[in-house]
Short mmCIF file of C-alpha atoms and ligand atoms in Angstrom, two decimals:
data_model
loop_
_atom_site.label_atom_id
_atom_site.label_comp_id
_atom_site.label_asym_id
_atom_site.label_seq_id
_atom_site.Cartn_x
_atom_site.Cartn_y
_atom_site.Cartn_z
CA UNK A 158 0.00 0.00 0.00
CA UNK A 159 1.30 3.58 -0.91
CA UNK A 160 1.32 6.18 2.49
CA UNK A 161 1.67 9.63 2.79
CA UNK A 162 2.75 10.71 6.51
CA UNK A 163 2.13 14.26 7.09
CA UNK A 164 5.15 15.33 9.77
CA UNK A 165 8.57 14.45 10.12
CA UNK A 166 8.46 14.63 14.09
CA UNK A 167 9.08 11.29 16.26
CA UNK A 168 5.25 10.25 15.27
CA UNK A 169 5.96 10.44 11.91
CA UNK A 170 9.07 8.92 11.54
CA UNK A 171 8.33 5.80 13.97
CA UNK A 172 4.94 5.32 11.74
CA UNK A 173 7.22 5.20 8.86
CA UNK A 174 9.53 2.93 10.43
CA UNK A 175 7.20 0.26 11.05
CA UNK A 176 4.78 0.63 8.25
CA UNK A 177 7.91 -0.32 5.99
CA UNK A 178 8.84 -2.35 8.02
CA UNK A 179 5.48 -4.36 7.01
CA UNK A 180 5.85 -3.78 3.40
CA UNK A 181 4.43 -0.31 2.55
CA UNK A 182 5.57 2.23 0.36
CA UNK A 183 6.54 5.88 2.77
CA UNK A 184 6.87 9.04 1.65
CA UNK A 185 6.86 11.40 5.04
CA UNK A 186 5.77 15.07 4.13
CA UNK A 187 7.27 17.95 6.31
CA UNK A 188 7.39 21.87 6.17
CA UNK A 189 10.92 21.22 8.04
CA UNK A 190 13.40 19.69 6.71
CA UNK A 191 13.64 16.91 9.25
CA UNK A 192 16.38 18.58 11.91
CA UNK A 193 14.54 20.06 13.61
CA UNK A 194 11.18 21.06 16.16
CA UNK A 195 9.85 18.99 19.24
CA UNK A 196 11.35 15.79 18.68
CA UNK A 197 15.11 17.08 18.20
CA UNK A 198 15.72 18.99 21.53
CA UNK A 199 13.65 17.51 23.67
CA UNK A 200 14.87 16.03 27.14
CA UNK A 201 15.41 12.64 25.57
CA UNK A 202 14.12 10.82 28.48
CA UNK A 203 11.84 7.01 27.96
CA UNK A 204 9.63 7.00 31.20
CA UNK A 205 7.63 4.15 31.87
CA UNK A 206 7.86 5.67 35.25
CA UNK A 207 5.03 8.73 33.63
CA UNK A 208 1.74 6.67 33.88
CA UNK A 209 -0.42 9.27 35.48
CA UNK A 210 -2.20 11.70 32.53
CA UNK A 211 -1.33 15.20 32.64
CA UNK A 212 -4.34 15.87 33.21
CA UNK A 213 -4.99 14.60 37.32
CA UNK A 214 -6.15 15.77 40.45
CA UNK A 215 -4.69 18.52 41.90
CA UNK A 216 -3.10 19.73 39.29
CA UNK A 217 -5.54 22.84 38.38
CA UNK A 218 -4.66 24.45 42.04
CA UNK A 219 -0.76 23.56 41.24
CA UNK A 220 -0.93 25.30 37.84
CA UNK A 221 -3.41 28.49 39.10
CA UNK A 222 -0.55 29.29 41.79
CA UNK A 223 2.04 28.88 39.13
CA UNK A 224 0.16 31.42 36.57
CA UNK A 225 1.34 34.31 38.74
CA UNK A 226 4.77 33.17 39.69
CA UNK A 227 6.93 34.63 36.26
CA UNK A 228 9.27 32.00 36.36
CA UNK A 229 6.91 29.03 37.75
CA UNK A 230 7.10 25.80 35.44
CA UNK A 231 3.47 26.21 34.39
CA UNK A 232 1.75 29.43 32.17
CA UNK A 233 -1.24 30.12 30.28
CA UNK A 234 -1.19 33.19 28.36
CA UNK A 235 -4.90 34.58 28.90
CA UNK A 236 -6.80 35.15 25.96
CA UNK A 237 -10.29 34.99 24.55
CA UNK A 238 -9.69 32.20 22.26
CA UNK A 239 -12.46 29.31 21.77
CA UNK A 240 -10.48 26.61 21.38
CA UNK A 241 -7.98 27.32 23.84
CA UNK A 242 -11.38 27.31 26.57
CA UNK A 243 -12.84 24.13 25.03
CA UNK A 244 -9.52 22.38 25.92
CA UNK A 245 -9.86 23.60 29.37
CA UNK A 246 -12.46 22.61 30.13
CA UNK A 247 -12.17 19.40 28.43
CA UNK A 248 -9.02 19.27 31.13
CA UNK A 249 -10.83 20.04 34.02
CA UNK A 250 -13.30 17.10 32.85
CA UNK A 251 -10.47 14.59 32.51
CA UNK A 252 -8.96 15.05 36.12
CA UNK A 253 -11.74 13.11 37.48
CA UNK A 254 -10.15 10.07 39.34
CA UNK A 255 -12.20 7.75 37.65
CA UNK A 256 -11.12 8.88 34.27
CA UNK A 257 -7.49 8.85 35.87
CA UNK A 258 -8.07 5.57 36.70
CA UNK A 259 -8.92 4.59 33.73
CA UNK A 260 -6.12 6.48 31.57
CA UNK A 261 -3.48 4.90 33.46
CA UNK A 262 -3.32 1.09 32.55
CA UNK A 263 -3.46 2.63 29.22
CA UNK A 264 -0.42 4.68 29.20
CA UNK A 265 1.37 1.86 31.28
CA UNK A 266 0.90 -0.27 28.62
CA UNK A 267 2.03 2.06 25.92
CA UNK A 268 5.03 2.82 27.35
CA UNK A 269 5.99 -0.55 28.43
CA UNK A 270 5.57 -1.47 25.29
CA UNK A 271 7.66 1.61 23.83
CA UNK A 272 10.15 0.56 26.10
CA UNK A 273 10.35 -2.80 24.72
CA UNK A 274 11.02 -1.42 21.54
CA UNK A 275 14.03 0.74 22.14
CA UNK A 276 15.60 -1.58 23.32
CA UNK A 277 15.22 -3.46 20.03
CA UNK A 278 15.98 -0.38 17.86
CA UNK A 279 18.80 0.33 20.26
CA UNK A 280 20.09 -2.72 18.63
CA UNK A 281 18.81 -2.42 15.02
CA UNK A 282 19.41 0.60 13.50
CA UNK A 283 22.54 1.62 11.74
CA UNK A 284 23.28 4.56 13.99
CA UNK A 285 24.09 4.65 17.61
CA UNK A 286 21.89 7.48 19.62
CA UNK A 287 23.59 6.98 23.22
CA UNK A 288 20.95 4.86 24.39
CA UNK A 289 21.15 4.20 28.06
CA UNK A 290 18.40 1.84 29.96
CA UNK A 291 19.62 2.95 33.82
CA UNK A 292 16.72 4.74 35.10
CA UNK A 293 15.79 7.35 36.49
CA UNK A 294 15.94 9.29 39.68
CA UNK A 295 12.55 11.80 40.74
CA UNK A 296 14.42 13.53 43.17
CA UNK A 297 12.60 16.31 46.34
CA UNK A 298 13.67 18.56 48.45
CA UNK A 299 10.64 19.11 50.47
CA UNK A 300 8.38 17.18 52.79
CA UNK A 301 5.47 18.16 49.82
CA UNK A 302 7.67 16.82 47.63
CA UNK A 303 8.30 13.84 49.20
CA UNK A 304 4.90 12.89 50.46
CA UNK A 305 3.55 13.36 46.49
CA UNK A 306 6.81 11.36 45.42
CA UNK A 307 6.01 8.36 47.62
CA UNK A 308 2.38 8.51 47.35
CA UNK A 309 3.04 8.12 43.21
CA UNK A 310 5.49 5.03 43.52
CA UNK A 311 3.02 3.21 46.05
CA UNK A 312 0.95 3.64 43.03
CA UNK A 313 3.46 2.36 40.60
CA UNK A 314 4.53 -0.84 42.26
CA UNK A 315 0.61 -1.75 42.20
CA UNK A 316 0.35 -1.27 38.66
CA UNK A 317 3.29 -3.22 38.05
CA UNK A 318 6.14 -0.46 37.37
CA UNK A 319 9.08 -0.91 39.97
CA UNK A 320 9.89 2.45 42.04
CA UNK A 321 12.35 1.86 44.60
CA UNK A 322 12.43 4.84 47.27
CA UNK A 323 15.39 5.94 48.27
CA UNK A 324 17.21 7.64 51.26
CA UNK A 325 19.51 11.12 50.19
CA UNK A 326 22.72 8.89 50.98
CA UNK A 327 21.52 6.45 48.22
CA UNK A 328 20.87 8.84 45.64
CA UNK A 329 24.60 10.09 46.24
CA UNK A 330 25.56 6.80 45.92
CA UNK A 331 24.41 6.26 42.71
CA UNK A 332 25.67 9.76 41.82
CA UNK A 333 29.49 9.61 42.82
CA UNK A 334 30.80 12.24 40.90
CA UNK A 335 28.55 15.27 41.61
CA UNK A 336 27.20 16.14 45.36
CA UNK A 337 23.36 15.68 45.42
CA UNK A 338 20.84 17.54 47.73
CA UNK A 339 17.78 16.04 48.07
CA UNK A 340 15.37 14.71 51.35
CA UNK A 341 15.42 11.60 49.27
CA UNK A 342 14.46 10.18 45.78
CA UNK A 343 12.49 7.82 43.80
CA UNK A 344 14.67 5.54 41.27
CA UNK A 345 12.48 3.88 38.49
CA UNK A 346 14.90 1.30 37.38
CA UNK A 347 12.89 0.43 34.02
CA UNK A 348 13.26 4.38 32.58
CA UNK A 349 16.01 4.88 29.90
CA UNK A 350 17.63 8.18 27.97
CA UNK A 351 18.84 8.69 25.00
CA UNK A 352 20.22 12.10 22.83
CA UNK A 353 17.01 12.60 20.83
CA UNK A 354 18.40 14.48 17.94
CA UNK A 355 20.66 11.12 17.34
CA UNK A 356 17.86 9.03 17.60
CA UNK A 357 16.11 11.35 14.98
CA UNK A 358 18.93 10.96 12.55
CA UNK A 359 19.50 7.55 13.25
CA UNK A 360 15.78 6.58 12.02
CA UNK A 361 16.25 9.05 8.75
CA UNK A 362 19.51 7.44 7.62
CA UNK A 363 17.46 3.89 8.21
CA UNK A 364 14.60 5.30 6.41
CA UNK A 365 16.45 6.13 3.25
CA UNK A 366 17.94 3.18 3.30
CA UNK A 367 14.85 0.99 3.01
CA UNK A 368 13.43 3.33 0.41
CA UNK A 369 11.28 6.01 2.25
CA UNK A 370 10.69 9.11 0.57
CA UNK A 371 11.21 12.28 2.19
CA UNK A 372 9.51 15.29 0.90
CA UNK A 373 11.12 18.23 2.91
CA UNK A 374 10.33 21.83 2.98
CA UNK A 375 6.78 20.81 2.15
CA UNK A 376 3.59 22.40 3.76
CA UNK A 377 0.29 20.93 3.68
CA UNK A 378 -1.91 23.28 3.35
CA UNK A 379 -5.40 21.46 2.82
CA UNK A 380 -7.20 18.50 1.47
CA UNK A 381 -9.29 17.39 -0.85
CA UNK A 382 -11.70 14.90 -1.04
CA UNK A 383 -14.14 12.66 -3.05
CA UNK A 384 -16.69 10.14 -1.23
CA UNK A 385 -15.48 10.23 2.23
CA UNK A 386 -11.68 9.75 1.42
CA UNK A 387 -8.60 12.36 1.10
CA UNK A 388 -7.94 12.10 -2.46
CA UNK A 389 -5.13 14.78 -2.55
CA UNK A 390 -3.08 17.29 -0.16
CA UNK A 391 -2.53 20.12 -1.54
CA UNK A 392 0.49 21.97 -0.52
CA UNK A 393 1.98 25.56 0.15
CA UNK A 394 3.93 26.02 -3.38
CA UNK A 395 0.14 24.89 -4.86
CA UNK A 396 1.12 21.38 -5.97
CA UNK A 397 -1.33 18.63 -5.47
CA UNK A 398 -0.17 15.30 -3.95
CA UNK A 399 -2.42 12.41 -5.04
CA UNK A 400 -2.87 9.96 -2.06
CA UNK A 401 -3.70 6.44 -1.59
CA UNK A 402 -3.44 6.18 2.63
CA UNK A 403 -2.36 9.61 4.79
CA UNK A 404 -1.35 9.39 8.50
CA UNK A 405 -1.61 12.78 10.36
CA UNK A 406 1.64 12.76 12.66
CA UNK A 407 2.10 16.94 12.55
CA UNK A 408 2.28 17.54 16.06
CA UNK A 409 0.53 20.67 17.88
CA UNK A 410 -0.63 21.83 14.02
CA UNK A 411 -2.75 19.01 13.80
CA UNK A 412 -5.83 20.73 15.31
CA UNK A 413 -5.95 23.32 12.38
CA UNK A 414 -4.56 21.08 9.78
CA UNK A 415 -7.97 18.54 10.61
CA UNK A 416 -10.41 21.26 10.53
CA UNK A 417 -10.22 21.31 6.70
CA UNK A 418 -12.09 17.79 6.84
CA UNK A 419 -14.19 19.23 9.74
CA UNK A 420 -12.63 16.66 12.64
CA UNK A 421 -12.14 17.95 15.95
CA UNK A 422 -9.18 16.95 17.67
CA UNK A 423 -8.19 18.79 20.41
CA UNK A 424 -4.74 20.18 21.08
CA UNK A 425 -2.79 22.91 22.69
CA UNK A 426 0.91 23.58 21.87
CA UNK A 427 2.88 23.21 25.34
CA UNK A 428 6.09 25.48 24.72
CA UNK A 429 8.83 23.97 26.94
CA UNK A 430 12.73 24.86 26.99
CA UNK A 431 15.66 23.34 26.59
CA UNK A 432 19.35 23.99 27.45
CA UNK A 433 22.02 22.02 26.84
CA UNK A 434 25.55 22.30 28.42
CA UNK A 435 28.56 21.06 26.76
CA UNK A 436 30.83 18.90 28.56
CA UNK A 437 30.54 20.07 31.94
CA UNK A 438 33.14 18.86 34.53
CA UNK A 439 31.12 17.65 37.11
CA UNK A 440 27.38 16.36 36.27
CA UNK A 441 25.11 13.68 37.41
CA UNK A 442 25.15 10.37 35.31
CA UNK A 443 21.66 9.60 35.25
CA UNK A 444 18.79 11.59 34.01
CA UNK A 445 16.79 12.95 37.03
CA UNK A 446 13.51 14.92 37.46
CA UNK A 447 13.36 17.95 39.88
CA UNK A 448 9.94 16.98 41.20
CA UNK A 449 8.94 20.85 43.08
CA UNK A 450 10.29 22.45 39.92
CA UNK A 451 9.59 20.13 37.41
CA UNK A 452 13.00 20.44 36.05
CA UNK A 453 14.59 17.31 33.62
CA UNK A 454 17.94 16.55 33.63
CA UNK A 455 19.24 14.16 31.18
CA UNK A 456 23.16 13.35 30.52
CA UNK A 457 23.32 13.26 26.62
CA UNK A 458 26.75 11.63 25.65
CA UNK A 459 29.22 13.93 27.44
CA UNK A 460 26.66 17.37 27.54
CA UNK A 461 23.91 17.69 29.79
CA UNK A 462 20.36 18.74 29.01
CA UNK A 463 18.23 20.59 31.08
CA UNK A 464 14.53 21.14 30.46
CA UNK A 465 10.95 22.27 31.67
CA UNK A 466 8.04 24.63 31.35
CA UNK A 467 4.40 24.56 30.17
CA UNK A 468 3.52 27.28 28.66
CA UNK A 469 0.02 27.69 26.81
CA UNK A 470 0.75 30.31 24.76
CA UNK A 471 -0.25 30.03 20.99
CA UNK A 472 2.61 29.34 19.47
CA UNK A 473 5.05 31.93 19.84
CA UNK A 474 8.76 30.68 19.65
CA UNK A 475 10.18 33.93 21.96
CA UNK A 476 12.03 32.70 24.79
CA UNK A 477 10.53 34.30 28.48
CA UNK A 478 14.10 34.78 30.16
CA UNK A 479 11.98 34.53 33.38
CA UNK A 480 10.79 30.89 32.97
CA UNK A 481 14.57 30.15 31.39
CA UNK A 482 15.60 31.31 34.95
CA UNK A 483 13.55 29.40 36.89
CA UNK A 484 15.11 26.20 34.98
CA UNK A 485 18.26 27.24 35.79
CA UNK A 486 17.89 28.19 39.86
CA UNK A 487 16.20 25.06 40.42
CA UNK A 488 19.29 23.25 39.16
CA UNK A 489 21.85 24.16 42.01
CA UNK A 490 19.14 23.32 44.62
CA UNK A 491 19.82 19.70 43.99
CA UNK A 492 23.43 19.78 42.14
CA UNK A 493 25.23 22.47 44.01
CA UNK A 494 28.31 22.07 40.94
CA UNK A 495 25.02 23.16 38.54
CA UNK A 496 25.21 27.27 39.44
CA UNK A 497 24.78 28.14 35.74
CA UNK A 498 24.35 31.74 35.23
CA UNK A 499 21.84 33.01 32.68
CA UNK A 500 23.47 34.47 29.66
CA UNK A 501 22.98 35.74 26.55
CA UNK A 502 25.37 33.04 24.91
CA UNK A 503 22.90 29.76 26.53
CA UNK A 504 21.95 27.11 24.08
CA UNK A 505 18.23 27.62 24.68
CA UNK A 506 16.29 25.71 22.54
CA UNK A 507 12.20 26.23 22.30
CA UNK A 508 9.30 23.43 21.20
CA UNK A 509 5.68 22.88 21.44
CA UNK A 510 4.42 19.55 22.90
CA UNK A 511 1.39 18.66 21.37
CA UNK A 512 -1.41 18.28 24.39
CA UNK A 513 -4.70 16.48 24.62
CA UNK A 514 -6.68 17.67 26.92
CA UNK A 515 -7.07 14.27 28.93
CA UNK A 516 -3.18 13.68 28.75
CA UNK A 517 -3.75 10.56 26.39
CA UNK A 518 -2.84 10.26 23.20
CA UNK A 519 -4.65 10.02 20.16
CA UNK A 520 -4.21 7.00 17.92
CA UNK A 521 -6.19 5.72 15.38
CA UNK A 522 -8.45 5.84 12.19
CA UNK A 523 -10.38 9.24 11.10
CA UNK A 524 -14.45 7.95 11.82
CA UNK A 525 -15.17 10.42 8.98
CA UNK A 526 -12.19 10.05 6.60
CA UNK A 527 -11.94 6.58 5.10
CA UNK A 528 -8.14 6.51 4.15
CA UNK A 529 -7.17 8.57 6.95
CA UNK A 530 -5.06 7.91 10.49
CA UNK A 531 -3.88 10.15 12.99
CA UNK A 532 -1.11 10.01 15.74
CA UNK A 533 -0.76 12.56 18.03
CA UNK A 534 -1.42 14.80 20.94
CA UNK A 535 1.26 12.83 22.91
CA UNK A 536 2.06 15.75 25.48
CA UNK A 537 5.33 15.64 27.54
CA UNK A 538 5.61 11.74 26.38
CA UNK A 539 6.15 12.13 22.88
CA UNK A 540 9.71 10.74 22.85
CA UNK A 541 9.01 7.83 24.68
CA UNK A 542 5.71 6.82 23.06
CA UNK A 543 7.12 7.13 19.32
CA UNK A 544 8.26 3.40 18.66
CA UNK A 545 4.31 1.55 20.17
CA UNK A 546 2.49 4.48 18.45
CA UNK A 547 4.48 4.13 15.66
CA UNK A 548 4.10 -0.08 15.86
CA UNK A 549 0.43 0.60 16.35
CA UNK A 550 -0.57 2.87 13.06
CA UNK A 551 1.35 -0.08 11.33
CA UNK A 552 -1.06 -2.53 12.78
CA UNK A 553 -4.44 0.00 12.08
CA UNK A 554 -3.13 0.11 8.48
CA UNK A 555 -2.90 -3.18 8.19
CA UNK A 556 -5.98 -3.85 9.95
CA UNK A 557 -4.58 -6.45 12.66
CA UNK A 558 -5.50 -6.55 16.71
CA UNK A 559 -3.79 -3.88 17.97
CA UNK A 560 -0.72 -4.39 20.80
CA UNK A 561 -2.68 -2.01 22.99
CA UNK A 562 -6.08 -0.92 23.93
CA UNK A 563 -6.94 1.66 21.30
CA UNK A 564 -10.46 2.62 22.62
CA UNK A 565 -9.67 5.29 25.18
CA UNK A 566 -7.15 6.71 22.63
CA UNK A 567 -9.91 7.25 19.51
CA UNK A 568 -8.64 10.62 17.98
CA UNK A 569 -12.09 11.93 16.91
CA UNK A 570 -13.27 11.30 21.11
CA UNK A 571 -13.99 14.99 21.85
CA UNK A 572 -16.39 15.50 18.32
C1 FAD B 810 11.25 20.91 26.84
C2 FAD B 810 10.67 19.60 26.38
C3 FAD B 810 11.14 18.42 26.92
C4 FAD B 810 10.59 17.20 26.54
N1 FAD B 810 11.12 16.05 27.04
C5 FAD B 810 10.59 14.85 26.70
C6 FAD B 810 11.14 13.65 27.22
O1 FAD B 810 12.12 13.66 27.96
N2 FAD B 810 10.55 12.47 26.89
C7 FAD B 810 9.46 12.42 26.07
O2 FAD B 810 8.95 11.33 25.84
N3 FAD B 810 8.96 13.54 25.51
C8 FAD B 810 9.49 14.75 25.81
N4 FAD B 810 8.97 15.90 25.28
C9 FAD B 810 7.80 15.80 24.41
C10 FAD B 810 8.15 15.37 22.99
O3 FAD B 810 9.24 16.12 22.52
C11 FAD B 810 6.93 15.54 22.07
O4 FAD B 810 5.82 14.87 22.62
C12 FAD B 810 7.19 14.94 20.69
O5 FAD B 810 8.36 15.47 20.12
C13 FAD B 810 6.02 15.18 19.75
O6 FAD B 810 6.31 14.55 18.52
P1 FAD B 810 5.39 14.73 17.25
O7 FAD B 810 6.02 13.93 16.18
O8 FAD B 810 3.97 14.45 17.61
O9 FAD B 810 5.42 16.28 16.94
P2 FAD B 810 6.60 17.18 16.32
O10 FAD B 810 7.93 16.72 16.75
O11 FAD B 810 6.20 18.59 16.57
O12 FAD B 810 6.50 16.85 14.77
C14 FAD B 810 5.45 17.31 13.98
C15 FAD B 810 6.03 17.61 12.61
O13 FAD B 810 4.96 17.94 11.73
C16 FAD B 810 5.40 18.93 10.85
N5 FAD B 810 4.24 19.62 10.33
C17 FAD B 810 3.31 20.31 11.05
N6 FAD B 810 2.35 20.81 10.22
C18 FAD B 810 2.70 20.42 8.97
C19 FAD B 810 2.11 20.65 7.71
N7 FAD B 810 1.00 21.35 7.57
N8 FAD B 810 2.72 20.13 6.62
C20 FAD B 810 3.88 19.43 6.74
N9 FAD B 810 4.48 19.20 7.93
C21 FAD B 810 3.89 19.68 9.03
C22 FAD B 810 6.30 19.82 11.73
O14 FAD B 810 7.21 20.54 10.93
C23 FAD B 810 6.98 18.81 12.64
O15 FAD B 810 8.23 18.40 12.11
C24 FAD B 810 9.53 17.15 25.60
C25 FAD B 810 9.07 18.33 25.02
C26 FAD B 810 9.62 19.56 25.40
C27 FAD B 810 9.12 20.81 24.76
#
């Protein structure tokens, strides 16, 4: 079967990974030219240990104290903008504990499963992307902290992920070349890292080897159709794409791009930051989350990323020095040898997650559109859920049982 994949992003370029992998013929569409966005400077982290949705209880009050803090981890810019309120409220909706309980079997699964598969692609492709399955540490520094920390791994070793507490001598234990600060930590053995923009490479160069097209530099600007299937996308320089099968993989522009077929589908663009440090002396060796800050902190290779921030802020790629800031003063808090300065010089790199509303993804085929399947909306997860999403379109295509439980993740839910 012939497939046009609309985004080059890690959604995109899984799906086309395992749909040639079964036998199709790929050609992945982007306005980029496949170096950059969300997927490339991400925090690179693979976190089984993230099974609770975004979207939980508690988490409204957290983020309405953060809106007035300027260099809090959490922002929305206020606005009067429809579908900016829809998705709020569709939020509040989802943070329910039933639907929580609910959502997270669901993203266990998916990101068990996504685990699995790194490890095999770790293996299988060409190019190395310094794949590391070690863990990783959720590290606190205050009896809040703590009590959430503990409260979330009770949770996990019920559901079957392993979260071994730890005392603050431990955690310096398994950090013995950088002092760490903490009341204590949580270590999620199963979690794994890797340098994202490798990995991103790494499944291009495998890509062209097997024969997928890549159409770069390539917007899609609409559709058009003929008896309830996408016969053509048409495109920014006004060429017309004939189609046979399309997957929708574009991210946080996937809500705009689907109103041309009149599908709702949900999604805000999260901006988050990124800095990365090159070679520094003295830096912890396994990737860690700041839980009161919400600070990442993944060792890439021999440079160390930092990362954080939700911002709701329709898609504006200026930096706020004041949430960069924030990033950076939580760091020392917990790694005294991490007093980085803010400069004008920093590496800081900007992306937009793309968020559902309920903190699940969506996967699946269109209701309306025949010969259409989208994969998105994967939030703060994106990284680690590329390989099972990207396993699972394969399997819609080809019409076999999917390897997870699809129904909660139906992309046309919210209609
Ligand atoms: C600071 C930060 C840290 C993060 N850390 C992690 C982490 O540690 N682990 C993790 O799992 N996730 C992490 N994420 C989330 C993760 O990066 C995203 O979920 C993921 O990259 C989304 O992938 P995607 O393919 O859906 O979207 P994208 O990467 O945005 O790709 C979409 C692609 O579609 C293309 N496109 C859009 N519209 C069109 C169009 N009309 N025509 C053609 N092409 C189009 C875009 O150019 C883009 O290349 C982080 C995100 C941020 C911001």
């Amino acid at each position: 079967m012939k497939i046009h994949i609309i985004g080059g992003g890690v959604i995109g370029l899984c799906s086309a990974y395992y749909l040639r992998q079964a036998g199709h013929e790929v050609s992945v569409i982007d306005q980029g030219d496949f170096s950059e966005g969300c997927s490339f400077g991400n925090a690179g982290m693979v976190v089984p240990s993230h099974f609770v949705p975004l979207a939980s209880p508690g988490v409204i009050a957290k983020g309405l104290k953060w809106m007035f803090q300027p260099s809090s981890p959490f922002f929305i810019k206020p606005r009067l903008n429809i579908s900016l309120l829809q998705w709020l409220w569709q939020f509040y909706r989802a943070c329910h504990p039933d639907r929580v309980q609910e959502a997270m079997p669901i993203i266990r699964d998916l990101n068990q499963g996504s685990k699995e598969l790194y490890d095999e692609l770790s293996k299988g492709l060409a190019l190395p992307f310094d794949y590391e399955s070690r863990g990783l540490l959720m590290l606190y520094r205050t009896p809040k902290g703590e009590q959430e920390e503990l409260s979330t791994a009770a949770t996990a070793n019920q559901i079957g992920v392993e979260a071994r507490a730890l005392t603050p001598s431990e955690v310096q234990k398994l950090e013995p070349d950088t002092t760490v600060n903490t009341l204590g930590g949580v270590l999620y053995p199963g979690d794994a890292h890797l340098a994202p923009h490798q990995f991103m490479s790494a499944l291009v160069n495998d890509l062209r080897q097997s024969g997928v097209t890549f159409l770069p530099q390539t917007q899609v600007k609409t559709w058009q159709t003929s008896k309830g299937k996408v016969t053509h996308l048409l495109t920014q320089h006004k060429e017309k794409i004939e189609v046979d099968q399309v997957i929708l993989a574009a991210g946080s522009w996937s809500e705009k791009l689907l109103r041309g077929l009149n599908i709702k589908m949900p999604i805000q663009d999260g901006k988050g930051y990124s800095v990365t440090l090159p070679e520094p002396a003295r830096r912890p060796t396994l990737p860690s989350i700041l839980s009161e800050d919400k600070v990442a902190i993944t060792p890439m290779g021999k440079d160390l990323r930092f990362g954080g921030t939700l911002e709701l802020g329709g898609m504006s790629n200026a930096v706020n020095p004041n949430r960069v800031k924030g990033i950076l003063s939580a760091l020392p808090q917990f790694y005294p040898d991490l007093a980085i300065p803010y400069q004008q010089n920093l590496d800081i790199w900007v992306g937009f997650r793309p968020c559902s509303p309920d903190g699940l993804p969506y996967i699946g085929p269109s209701r309306h559109i025949q010969n259409l399947t989208i994969a998105g909306g994967h939030a703060m997860m994106g990284l680690s859920l590329g390989p099972i999403t990207g396993k699972l379109v394969a399997e819609v295509i080809d019409q076999k049982k999917p390897s997870v439980n699809l129904s909660l993740l139906h992309p046309e839910r919210f209609a």
